[in-house]
PDB file of C-alpha atoms and ligand atoms in Angstrom:
ATOM      1  CA  MET Y  18    -101.638 -28.917  16.931  1.00 83.00           C
ATOM      2  CA  ARG Y  19    -103.031 -32.124  15.505  1.00 96.00           C
ATOM      3  CA  VAL Y  20    -105.931 -33.645  17.446  1.00 96.00           C
ATOM      4  CA  PRO Y  21    -105.378 -37.387  18.021  1.00 98.00           C
ATOM      5  CA  PHE Y  22    -107.861 -39.461  16.040  1.00 98.00           C
ATOM      6  CA  ILE Y  23    -108.701 -43.053  16.915  1.00 98.00           C
ATOM      7  CA  ALA Y  24    -111.164 -44.861  14.667  1.00 98.00           C
ATOM      8  CA  GLY Y  25    -112.589 -48.350  14.818  1.00 98.00           C
ATOM      9  CA  ASN Y  26    -112.994 -50.402  11.670  1.00 98.00           C
ATOM     10  CA  TRP Y  27    -115.597 -53.065  12.269  1.00 98.00           C
ATOM     11  CA  LYS Y  28    -115.056 -54.663   8.841  1.00 98.00           C
ATOM     12  CA  MET Y  29    -117.898 -57.164   8.152  1.00 98.00           C
ATOM     13  CA  PHE Y  30    -119.055 -57.572  11.732  1.00 98.00           C
ATOM     14  CA  LYS Y  31    -122.224 -56.644  13.646  1.00 98.00           C
ATOM     15  CA  THR Y  32    -125.907 -56.655  12.805  1.00 98.00           C
ATOM     16  CA  ARG Y  33    -127.963 -53.559  13.650  1.00 98.00           C
ATOM     17  CA  GLU Y  34    -128.957 -55.055  16.973  1.00 98.00           C
ATOM     18  CA  GLU Y  35    -125.319 -55.733  17.802  1.00 98.00           C
ATOM     19  CA  ALA Y  36    -124.366 -52.217  16.704  1.00 98.00           C
ATOM     20  CA  ARG Y  37    -127.051 -50.750  18.941  1.00 98.00           C
ATOM     21  CA  ALA Y  38    -125.853 -52.813  21.905  1.00 98.00           C
ATOM     22  CA  PHE Y  39    -122.262 -51.682  21.291  1.00 98.00           C
ATOM     23  CA  ALA Y  40    -123.344 -48.035  21.083  1.00 98.00           C
ATOM     24  CA  ALA Y  41    -125.288 -48.248  24.341  1.00 98.00           C
ATOM     25  CA  GLU Y  42    -122.324 -49.788  26.177  1.00 98.00           C
ATOM     26  CA  PHE Y  43    -119.786 -47.474  24.562  1.00 98.00           C
ATOM     27  CA  LYS Y  44    -121.744 -44.314  25.364  1.00 96.00           C
ATOM     28  CA  GLY Y  45    -121.886 -45.500  28.975  1.00 95.00           C
ATOM     29  CA  LEU Y  46    -118.105 -45.815  29.109  1.00 96.00           C
ATOM     30  CA  TYR Y  47    -117.307 -42.732  27.067  1.00 93.00           C
ATOM     31  CA  GLY Y  48    -116.266 -39.819  29.225  1.00 86.00           C
ATOM     32  CA  GLY Y  49    -114.552 -36.614  28.260  1.00 75.00           C
ATOM     33  CA  THR Y  50    -111.606 -37.168  25.938  1.00 86.00           C
ATOM     34  CA  ASP Y  51    -109.346 -35.007  23.817  1.00 91.00           C
ATOM     35  CA  VAL Y  52    -109.229 -37.777  21.255  1.00 96.00           C
ATOM     36  CA  GLN Y  53    -111.428 -37.580  18.158  1.00 97.00           C
ATOM     37  CA  THR Y  54    -113.292 -40.882  17.988  1.00 98.00           C
ATOM     38  CA  ALA Y  55    -115.123 -42.647  15.166  1.00 98.00           C
ATOM     39  CA  ILE Y  56    -116.552 -46.050  14.323  1.00 98.00           C
ATOM     40  CA  CYS Y  57    -116.387 -47.179  10.688  1.00 99.00           C
ATOM     41  CA  ALA Y  58    -119.159 -49.722  10.320  1.00 99.00           C
ATOM     42  CA  PRO Y  59    -120.885 -51.805   7.638  1.00 98.00           C
ATOM     43  CA  PHE Y  60    -123.342 -49.782   5.515  1.00 98.00           C
ATOM     44  CA  THR Y  61    -126.315 -51.441   7.209  1.00 98.00           C
ATOM     45  CA  ASP Y  62    -125.217 -50.172  10.653  1.00 98.00           C
ATOM     46  CA  LEU Y  63    -124.466 -46.565   9.689  1.00 98.00           C
ATOM     47  CA  GLU Y  64    -127.891 -45.045  10.194  1.00 98.00           C
ATOM     48  CA  THR Y  65    -128.260 -46.819  13.545  1.00 98.00           C
ATOM     49  CA  LEU Y  66    -124.908 -45.489  14.752  1.00 98.00           C
ATOM     50  CA  VAL Y  67    -125.616 -41.954  13.549  1.00 98.00           C
ATOM     51  CA  GLU Y  68    -128.830 -42.058  15.585  1.00 98.00           C
ATOM     52  CA  GLU Y  69    -127.176 -43.618  18.625  1.00 98.00           C
ATOM     53  CA  PHE Y  70    -124.257 -41.182  18.683  1.00 97.00           C
ATOM     54  CA  ARG Y  71    -126.339 -38.052  18.035  1.00 97.00           C
ATOM     55  CA  GLY Y  72    -125.558 -35.443  20.683  1.00 95.00           C
ATOM     56  CA  THR Y  73    -122.127 -36.978  21.405  1.00 95.00           C
ATOM     57  CA  ASP Y  74    -118.848 -36.162  19.664  1.00 95.00           C
ATOM     58  CA  ILE Y  75    -118.424 -39.761  18.497  1.00 97.00           C
ATOM     59  CA  LYS Y  76    -118.292 -39.769  14.691  1.00 98.00           C
ATOM     60  CA  VAL Y  77    -119.460 -42.405  12.225  1.00 98.00           C
ATOM     61  CA  GLY Y  78    -117.580 -43.665   9.192  1.00 99.00           C
ATOM     62  CA  ALA Y  79    -118.225 -45.934   6.221  1.00 99.00           C
ATOM     63  CA  GLN Y  80    -115.675 -48.447   4.925  1.00 98.00           C
ATOM     64  CA  ASN Y  81    -116.053 -47.851   1.211  1.00 98.00           C
ATOM     65  CA  VAL Y  82    -117.794 -45.639  -1.356  1.00 98.00           C
ATOM     66  CA  HIS Y  83    -118.225 -45.582  -5.126  1.00 98.00           C
ATOM     67  CA  PHE Y  84    -116.642 -42.782  -7.137  1.00 98.00           C
ATOM     68  CA  GLU Y  85    -119.579 -42.054  -9.434  1.00 98.00           C
ATOM     69  CA  ASP Y  86    -122.538 -39.885  -8.386  1.00 98.00           C
ATOM     70  CA  GLU Y  87    -125.123 -42.469  -9.389  1.00 98.00           C
ATOM     71  CA  GLY Y  88    -125.804 -45.004 -12.099  1.00 98.00           C
ATOM     72  CA  ALA Y  89    -126.028 -48.667 -12.982  1.00 98.00           C
ATOM     73  CA  TYR Y  90    -123.487 -49.931 -10.427  1.00 98.00           C
ATOM     74  CA  THR Y  91    -125.229 -52.808  -8.696  1.00 98.00           C
ATOM     75  CA  GLY Y  92    -124.277 -53.144  -5.063  1.00 98.00           C
ATOM     76  CA  GLU Y  93    -122.525 -49.800  -4.772  1.00 98.00           C
ATOM     77  CA  ILE Y  94    -123.161 -46.774  -2.522  1.00 98.00           C
ATOM     78  CA  SER Y  95    -122.450 -43.143  -3.438  1.00 98.00           C
ATOM     79  CA  ALA Y  96    -120.858 -40.392  -1.363  1.00 98.00           C
ATOM     80  CA  ALA Y  97    -124.139 -38.442  -1.504  1.00 98.00           C
ATOM     81  CA  MET Y  98    -125.990 -41.428  -0.014  1.00 98.00           C
ATOM     82  CA  LEU Y  99    -123.513 -41.560   2.870  1.00 98.00           C
ATOM     83  CA  GLU Y 100    -123.750 -37.801   3.414  1.00 98.00           C
ATOM     84  CA  ASP Y 101    -127.510 -38.076   3.387  1.00 98.00           C
ATOM     85  CA  ILE Y 102    -127.520 -40.337   6.460  1.00 98.00           C
ATOM     86  CA  GLY Y 103    -124.985 -38.214   8.329  1.00 98.00           C
ATOM     87  CA  VAL Y 104    -121.698 -40.091   7.853  1.00 98.00           C
ATOM     88  CA  ASP Y 105    -118.560 -38.092   8.772  1.00 98.00           C
ATOM     89  CA  PHE Y 106    -115.689 -40.297   7.558  1.00 99.00           C
ATOM     90  CA  CYS Y 107    -115.054 -42.973   4.941  1.00 99.00           C
ATOM     91  CA  ILE Y 108    -112.184 -45.450   4.708  1.00 99.00           C
ATOM     92  CA  VAL Y 109    -110.704 -45.598   1.209  1.00 98.00           C
ATOM     93  CA  GLY Y 110    -108.212 -48.132  -0.129  1.00 98.00           C
ATOM     94  CA  HIS Y 111    -108.120 -50.520   2.806  1.00 98.00           C
ATOM     95  CA  SER Y 112    -105.715 -53.374   2.011  1.00 98.00           C
ATOM     96  CA  GLU Y 113    -108.588 -55.871   2.193  1.00 97.00           C
ATOM     97  CA  ARG Y 114    -110.379 -53.937  -0.560  1.00 98.00           C
ATOM     98  CA  ARG Y 115    -107.186 -53.734  -2.586  1.00 97.00           C
ATOM     99  CA  GLN Y 116    -106.618 -57.476  -2.118  1.00 96.00           C
ATOM    100  CA  TYR Y 117    -110.148 -58.908  -2.536  1.00 97.00           C
ATOM    101  CA  PHE Y 118    -112.123 -56.250  -4.410  1.00 97.00           C
ATOM    102  CA  ALA Y 119    -109.732 -54.944  -7.051  1.00 96.00           C
ATOM    103  CA  GLU Y 120    -109.229 -51.537  -5.435  1.00 98.00           C
ATOM    104  CA  THR Y 121    -106.324 -49.763  -7.133  1.00 98.00           C
ATOM    105  CA  ASP Y 122    -104.453 -46.505  -6.592  1.00 98.00           C
ATOM    106  CA  GLU Y 123    -106.532 -45.117  -9.469  1.00 98.00           C
ATOM    107  CA  THR Y 124    -109.896 -45.971  -7.885  1.00 98.00           C
ATOM    108  CA  VAL Y 125    -108.583 -44.726  -4.533  1.00 98.00           C
ATOM    109  CA  ASN Y 126    -107.781 -41.418  -6.226  1.00 99.00           C
ATOM    110  CA  LEU Y 127    -111.259 -41.152  -7.787  1.00 98.00           C
ATOM    111  CA  LYS Y 128    -112.944 -41.997  -4.483  1.00 99.00           C
ATOM    112  CA  LEU Y 129    -110.887 -39.447  -2.552  1.00 98.00           C
ATOM    113  CA  LYS Y 130    -111.812 -36.749  -5.064  1.00 98.00           C
ATOM    114  CA  LYS Y 131    -115.493 -37.623  -4.878  1.00 98.00           C
ATOM    115  CA  LEU Y 132    -115.527 -37.501  -1.064  1.00 98.00           C
ATOM    116  CA  LEU Y 133    -113.547 -34.256  -0.976  1.00 98.00           C
ATOM    117  CA  ALA Y 134    -116.104 -32.630  -3.286  1.00 98.00           C
ATOM    118  CA  GLY Y 135    -118.583 -33.181  -0.451  1.00 98.00           C
ATOM    119  CA  THR Y 136    -118.405 -33.168   3.331  1.00 98.00           C
ATOM    120  CA  ILE Y 137    -117.096 -36.640   4.235  1.00 98.00           C
ATOM    121  CA  ARG Y 138    -113.458 -36.867   5.338  1.00 98.00           C
ATOM    122  CA  PRO Y 139    -111.545 -39.772   3.786  1.00 99.00           C
ATOM    123  CA  ILE Y 140    -109.319 -42.133   5.746  1.00 99.00           C
ATOM    124  CA  MET Y 141    -106.839 -43.252   3.083  1.00 99.00           C
ATOM    125  CA  CYS Y 142    -105.067 -46.533   3.816  1.00 98.00           C
ATOM    126  CA  VAL Y 143    -101.548 -47.321   2.643  1.00 98.00           C
ATOM    127  CA  GLY Y 144     -99.168 -50.095   3.590  1.00 98.00           C
ATOM    128  CA  GLU Y 145     -96.844 -52.791   2.332  1.00 97.00           C
ATOM    129  CA  SER Y 146     -97.046 -56.593   2.307  1.00 95.00           C
ATOM    130  CA  LEU Y 147     -94.639 -58.780   4.257  1.00 93.00           C
ATOM    131  CA  GLU Y 148     -92.852 -59.699   1.024  1.00 93.00           C
ATOM    132  CA  GLU Y 149     -92.380 -56.033   0.144  1.00 96.00           C
ATOM    133  CA  ARG Y 150     -91.031 -55.309   3.626  1.00 94.00           C
ATOM    134  CA  ASP Y 151     -88.638 -58.263   3.489  1.00 91.00           C
ATOM    135  CA  ASP Y 152     -87.458 -57.149   0.037  1.00 95.00           C
ATOM    136  CA  GLY Y 153     -86.716 -53.643   1.331  1.00 96.00           C
ATOM    137  CA  LYS Y 154     -89.500 -52.177  -0.812  1.00 98.00           C
ATOM    138  CA  ALA Y 155     -91.841 -50.954   1.931  1.00 98.00           C
ATOM    139  CA  PHE Y 156     -90.984 -47.267   1.612  1.00 98.00           C
ATOM    140  CA  ASP Y 157     -91.185 -47.247  -2.196  1.00 98.00           C
ATOM    141  CA  LYS Y 158     -94.536 -48.997  -2.029  1.00 98.00           C
ATOM    142  CA  VAL Y 159     -96.026 -46.488   0.380  1.00 98.00           C
ATOM    143  CA  ARG Y 160     -94.576 -43.514  -1.498  1.00 98.00           C
ATOM    144  CA  GLY Y 161     -96.134 -44.841  -4.727  1.00 98.00           C
ATOM    145  CA  GLN Y 162     -99.527 -45.320  -3.079  1.00 98.00           C
ATOM    146  CA  LEU Y 163     -99.427 -41.742  -1.769  1.00 98.00           C
ATOM    147  CA  GLN Y 164     -98.256 -40.228  -5.064  1.00 98.00           C
ATOM    148  CA  LYS Y 165    -100.873 -42.016  -7.174  1.00 98.00           C
ATOM    149  CA  GLY Y 166    -103.675 -41.848  -4.642  1.00 98.00           C
ATOM    150  CA  LEU Y 167    -103.262 -38.112  -4.031  1.00 98.00           C
ATOM    151  CA  GLU Y 168    -102.665 -37.137  -7.652  1.00 98.00           C
ATOM    152  CA  GLY Y 169    -104.495 -33.952  -8.616  1.00 98.00           C
ATOM    153  CA  ILE Y 170    -105.656 -33.261  -5.050  1.00 98.00           C
ATOM    154  CA  GLY Y 171    -104.635 -29.789  -3.860  1.00 98.00           C
ATOM    155  CA  ALA Y 172    -103.274 -28.873  -0.437  1.00 98.00           C
ATOM    156  CA  GLY Y 173    -106.578 -27.290   0.642  1.00 98.00           C
ATOM    157  CA  ASP Y 174    -108.304 -30.660   0.211  1.00 98.00           C
ATOM    158  CA  ALA Y 175    -105.384 -32.823   1.322  1.00 98.00           C
ATOM    159  CA  VAL Y 176    -105.533 -31.473   4.885  1.00 98.00           C
ATOM    160  CA  LYS Y 177    -108.961 -33.092   5.238  1.00 98.00           C
ATOM    161  CA  ILE Y 178    -107.544 -36.542   4.447  1.00 98.00           C
ATOM    162  CA  VAL Y 179    -106.499 -38.854   7.254  1.00 98.00           C
ATOM    163  CA  ILE Y 180    -103.686 -41.198   6.217  1.00 98.00           C
ATOM    164  CA  ALA Y 181    -103.719 -44.644   7.838  1.00 98.00           C
ATOM    165  CA  TYR Y 182    -100.485 -46.616   7.653  1.00 98.00           C
ATOM    166  CA  GLU Y 183    -101.475 -50.265   7.859  1.00 98.00           C
ATOM    167  CA  PRO Y 184     -98.714 -52.773   7.143  1.00 97.00           C
ATOM    168  CA  ILE Y 185    -100.578 -55.760   5.718  1.00 96.00           C
ATOM    169  CA  TRP Y 186     -98.458 -58.199   7.735  1.00 93.00           C
ATOM    170  CA  ALA Y 187     -99.704 -56.643  10.976  1.00 92.00           C
ATOM    171  CA  ILE Y 188    -103.430 -56.726  10.204  1.00 90.00           C
ATOM    172  CA  GLY Y 189    -105.377 -59.312  12.170  1.00 84.00           C
ATOM    173  CA  THR Y 190    -102.205 -61.301  12.745  1.00 84.00           C
ATOM    174  CA  GLY Y 191    -101.467 -60.239  16.304  1.00 78.00           C
ATOM    175  CA  ARG Y 192     -98.071 -59.227  14.942  1.00 79.00           C
ATOM    176  CA  THR Y 193     -97.949 -55.467  15.555  1.00 81.00           C
ATOM    177  CA  ALA Y 194     -95.292 -53.346  13.949  1.00 89.00           C
ATOM    178  CA  THR Y 195     -93.017 -52.161  16.741  1.00 94.00           C
ATOM    179  CA  PRO Y 196     -93.735 -48.566  17.740  1.00 95.00           C
ATOM    180  CA  GLN Y 197     -90.372 -47.702  16.153  1.00 96.00           C
ATOM    181  CA  GLN Y 198     -91.254 -49.393  12.848  1.00 96.00           C
ATOM    182  CA  ALA Y 199     -94.614 -47.627  12.799  1.00 97.00           C
ATOM    183  CA  GLU Y 200     -93.010 -44.293  13.707  1.00 98.00           C
ATOM    184  CA  GLU Y 201     -90.359 -44.681  11.016  1.00 98.00           C
ATOM    185  CA  MET Y 202     -92.982 -45.202   8.312  1.00 98.00           C
ATOM    186  CA  CYS Y 203     -95.284 -42.469   9.615  1.00 98.00           C
ATOM    187  CA  ALA Y 204     -92.333 -40.042   9.593  1.00 98.00           C
ATOM    188  CA  PHE Y 205     -91.585 -41.166   6.033  1.00 98.00           C
ATOM    189  CA  ILE Y 206     -95.228 -40.525   5.105  1.00 98.00           C
ATOM    190  CA  ARG Y 207     -95.024 -37.042   6.647  1.00 98.00           C
ATOM    191  CA  ASN Y 208     -91.871 -36.321   4.602  1.00 98.00           C
ATOM    192  CA  THR Y 209     -93.527 -37.578   1.443  1.00 98.00           C
ATOM    193  CA  LEU Y 210     -96.459 -35.237   2.158  1.00 98.00           C
ATOM    194  CA  ILE Y 211     -93.967 -32.361   2.477  1.00 98.00           C
ATOM    195  CA  GLU Y 212     -92.602 -33.309  -0.963  1.00 98.00           C
ATOM    196  CA  LEU Y 213     -96.081 -33.571  -2.468  1.00 98.00           C
ATOM    197  CA  TYR Y 214     -97.420 -30.441  -0.746  1.00 98.00           C
ATOM    198  CA  ASP Y 215     -95.539 -28.277   1.737  1.00 98.00           C
ATOM    199  CA  GLU Y 216     -94.508 -28.310   5.373  1.00 98.00           C
ATOM    200  CA  ASP Y 217     -97.621 -26.591   6.749  1.00 98.00           C
ATOM    201  CA  THR Y 218     -99.957 -28.956   4.926  1.00 98.00           C
ATOM    202  CA  ALA Y 219     -98.023 -32.057   6.002  1.00 98.00           C
ATOM    203  CA  ASP Y 220     -97.905 -30.749   9.558  1.00 98.00           C
ATOM    204  CA  GLU Y 221    -101.674 -30.457   9.687  1.00 98.00           C
ATOM    205  CA  MET Y 222    -102.457 -33.911   8.306  1.00 98.00           C
ATOM    206  CA  ILE Y 223    -103.410 -36.738  10.663  1.00 98.00           C
ATOM    207  CA  ILE Y 224    -101.458 -39.971  10.249  1.00 98.00           C
ATOM    208  CA  GLN Y 225    -102.802 -43.098  11.932  1.00 98.00           C
ATOM    209  CA  TYR Y 226    -101.214 -46.481  12.491  1.00 97.00           C
ATOM    210  CA  GLY Y 227    -103.305 -49.622  12.068  1.00 97.00           C
ATOM    211  CA  GLY Y 228    -102.520 -53.306  12.579  1.00 95.00           C
ATOM    212  CA  SER Y 229    -103.208 -55.313  15.754  1.00 94.00           C
ATOM    213  CA  VAL Y 230    -103.665 -52.211  17.938  1.00 96.00           C
ATOM    214  CA  LYS Y 231    -104.866 -53.404  21.358  1.00 96.00           C
ATOM    215  CA  PRO Y 232    -105.310 -51.863  24.818  1.00 97.00           C
ATOM    216  CA  ALA Y 233    -101.916 -53.369  25.744  1.00 97.00           C
ATOM    217  CA  ASN Y 234     -99.923 -51.614  22.988  1.00 96.00           C
ATOM    218  CA  ALA Y 235    -101.962 -48.443  22.393  1.00 97.00           C
ATOM    219  CA  THR Y 236     -99.949 -46.244  24.763  1.00 97.00           C
ATOM    220  CA  ASP Y 237     -96.595 -47.043  23.161  1.00 97.00           C
ATOM    221  CA  ILE Y 238     -97.976 -46.461  19.686  1.00 97.00           C
ATOM    222  CA  MET Y 239     -99.851 -43.256  20.530  1.00 97.00           C
ATOM    223  CA  ASN Y 240     -96.831 -41.797  22.313  1.00 97.00           C
ATOM    224  CA  MET Y 241     -94.836 -41.713  19.078  1.00 97.00           C
ATOM    225  CA  ASP Y 242     -94.297 -38.207  17.670  1.00 96.00           C
ATOM    226  CA  GLU Y 243     -95.419 -38.828  14.102  1.00 97.00           C
ATOM    227  CA  ILE Y 244     -98.326 -41.139  14.938  1.00 98.00           C
ATOM    228  CA  ASP Y 245    -101.475 -39.104  15.496  1.00 98.00           C
ATOM    229  CA  GLY Y 246    -103.946 -41.900  15.935  1.00 98.00           C
ATOM    230  CA  ALA Y 247    -104.954 -45.462  15.258  1.00 98.00           C
ATOM    231  CA  LEU Y 248    -107.245 -47.428  12.971  1.00 98.00           C
ATOM    232  CA  VAL Y 249    -108.386 -50.336  15.091  1.00 98.00           C
ATOM    233  CA  GLY Y 250    -109.888 -53.531  13.679  1.00 98.00           C
ATOM    234  CA  GLY Y 251    -110.587 -56.462  16.001  1.00 97.00           C
ATOM    235  CA  ALA Y 252    -110.200 -54.531  19.247  1.00 98.00           C
ATOM    236  CA  SER Y 253    -112.869 -52.002  18.211  1.00 98.00           C
ATOM    237  CA  LEU Y 254    -115.570 -54.676  18.292  1.00 98.00           C
ATOM    238  CA  LYS Y 255    -115.640 -54.695  22.091  1.00 98.00           C
ATOM    239  CA  ALA Y 256    -116.716 -51.392  23.667  1.00 98.00           C
ATOM    240  CA  LYS Y 257    -114.478 -51.881  26.695  1.00 98.00           C
ATOM    241  CA  ASP Y 258    -111.341 -52.631  24.659  1.00 98.00           C
ATOM    242  CA  PHE Y 259    -111.969 -49.744  22.272  1.00 98.00           C
ATOM    243  CA  MET Y 260    -112.547 -47.382  25.190  1.00 97.00           C
ATOM    244  CA  GLU Y 261    -109.285 -48.509  26.797  1.00 97.00           C
ATOM    245  CA  ILE Y 262    -107.457 -47.709  23.567  1.00 98.00           C
ATOM    246  CA  ILE Y 263    -109.028 -44.240  23.420  1.00 97.00           C
ATOM    247  CA  ASP Y 264    -107.988 -43.693  27.025  1.00 95.00           C
ATOM    248  CA  PHE Y 265    -104.438 -44.801  26.183  1.00 94.00           C
TER     249      PHE Y 265
HETATM  250  P1  LIG P  15    -106.687 -55.359  13.308  1.00 51.50           P
HETATM  251  O1  LIG P  15    -106.661 -54.261  14.347  1.00 51.50           O
HETATM  252  O2  LIG P  15    -107.744 -56.383  13.549  1.00 51.50           O
HETATM  253  O3  LIG P  15    -105.321 -55.929  13.069  1.00 51.50           O
HETATM  254  O4  LIG P  15    -107.130 -54.658  11.921  1.00 51.50           O
HETATM  255  C1  LIG P  15    -106.468 -53.530  11.497  1.00 51.50           C
HETATM  256  C2  LIG P  15    -107.207 -52.920  10.365  1.00 51.50           C
HETATM  257  O5  LIG P  15    -107.227 -53.444   9.276  1.00 51.50           O
HETATM  258  C3  LIG P  15    -107.960 -51.679  10.609  1.00 51.50           C
HETATM  259  O6  LIG P  15    -108.404 -51.112   9.424  1.00 51.50           O
END
C-alpha cells in the first residue's frame, strides 16, 4: 500500500523568522496522521526547519540541487550539502525552474541520479502547458518528460522517486485541474511507469497532483485512486490551511 504524501512547496517565500513561526504553529496543529508530510523550503530555511521538526515525522525538502558533487558553480548547492543538514526530499524539474532557469529533461535526469546516489528522495515534477493541453499534446509531453528524465535509472532507484503531476495552467492560477483530469493524467503516468519499469515498481511509486490545491478541493483530489498525494504551493504558506489539506 502506498502511503499518501502531501508536501508543501514554499517557493521563494519566508525568511528564517517566518519559517520558525510557521513551524511553531504547524507543530501545534499537527496531530497523528497517516499522511507523510514535508515542507520544501528555500535553502536558507532548511536548517531551521530540520531543527524545528526534529522529533516529529514532518520531513524537510529542498526545491533544487546541482548535479555535480562540487566545483566552480557559483550560486549552486550540492546533494551532499543538503544531506549534511538533514534534508529528506528535493524537488527536481519544477515547471518554474524549467521556465525561468533553463532546467531541461537532461538536467532533471542528472539531478535525479545524483540524489539517488545518496539518501535524499527526489520529487520529480512533470506537466504540460495550457497550449499543449489545448493542442491535445498533454499526454505526449508528460510521457516524454518521464522517458527522458528517468533514462538510465533502474527500478530499484525509481521506487524512491515521487512523481508530481503539475499542469502549468493550474499553478498559482486558482484554476485547478478537475479531479477527473488529474486522475486521468496520474493513471497515464502510472501506465507509463509500467512501460518503463514493471507493474510492481509502478504500483509502489507515489504520484502527487499539484496546482491550486486548497483545503476546499483537497478531499476530492486525494480521494482519486491514482493520486497518492499533493504538492501544495500557495496554500502551504499558512499552517492552518496546510494542516486542513493534510487532514483532508
Ligand atoms: P499552487 O498550489 O500555488 O498552485 O502551486 C503549485 C506548485 O507549483 C507546487 O509545486
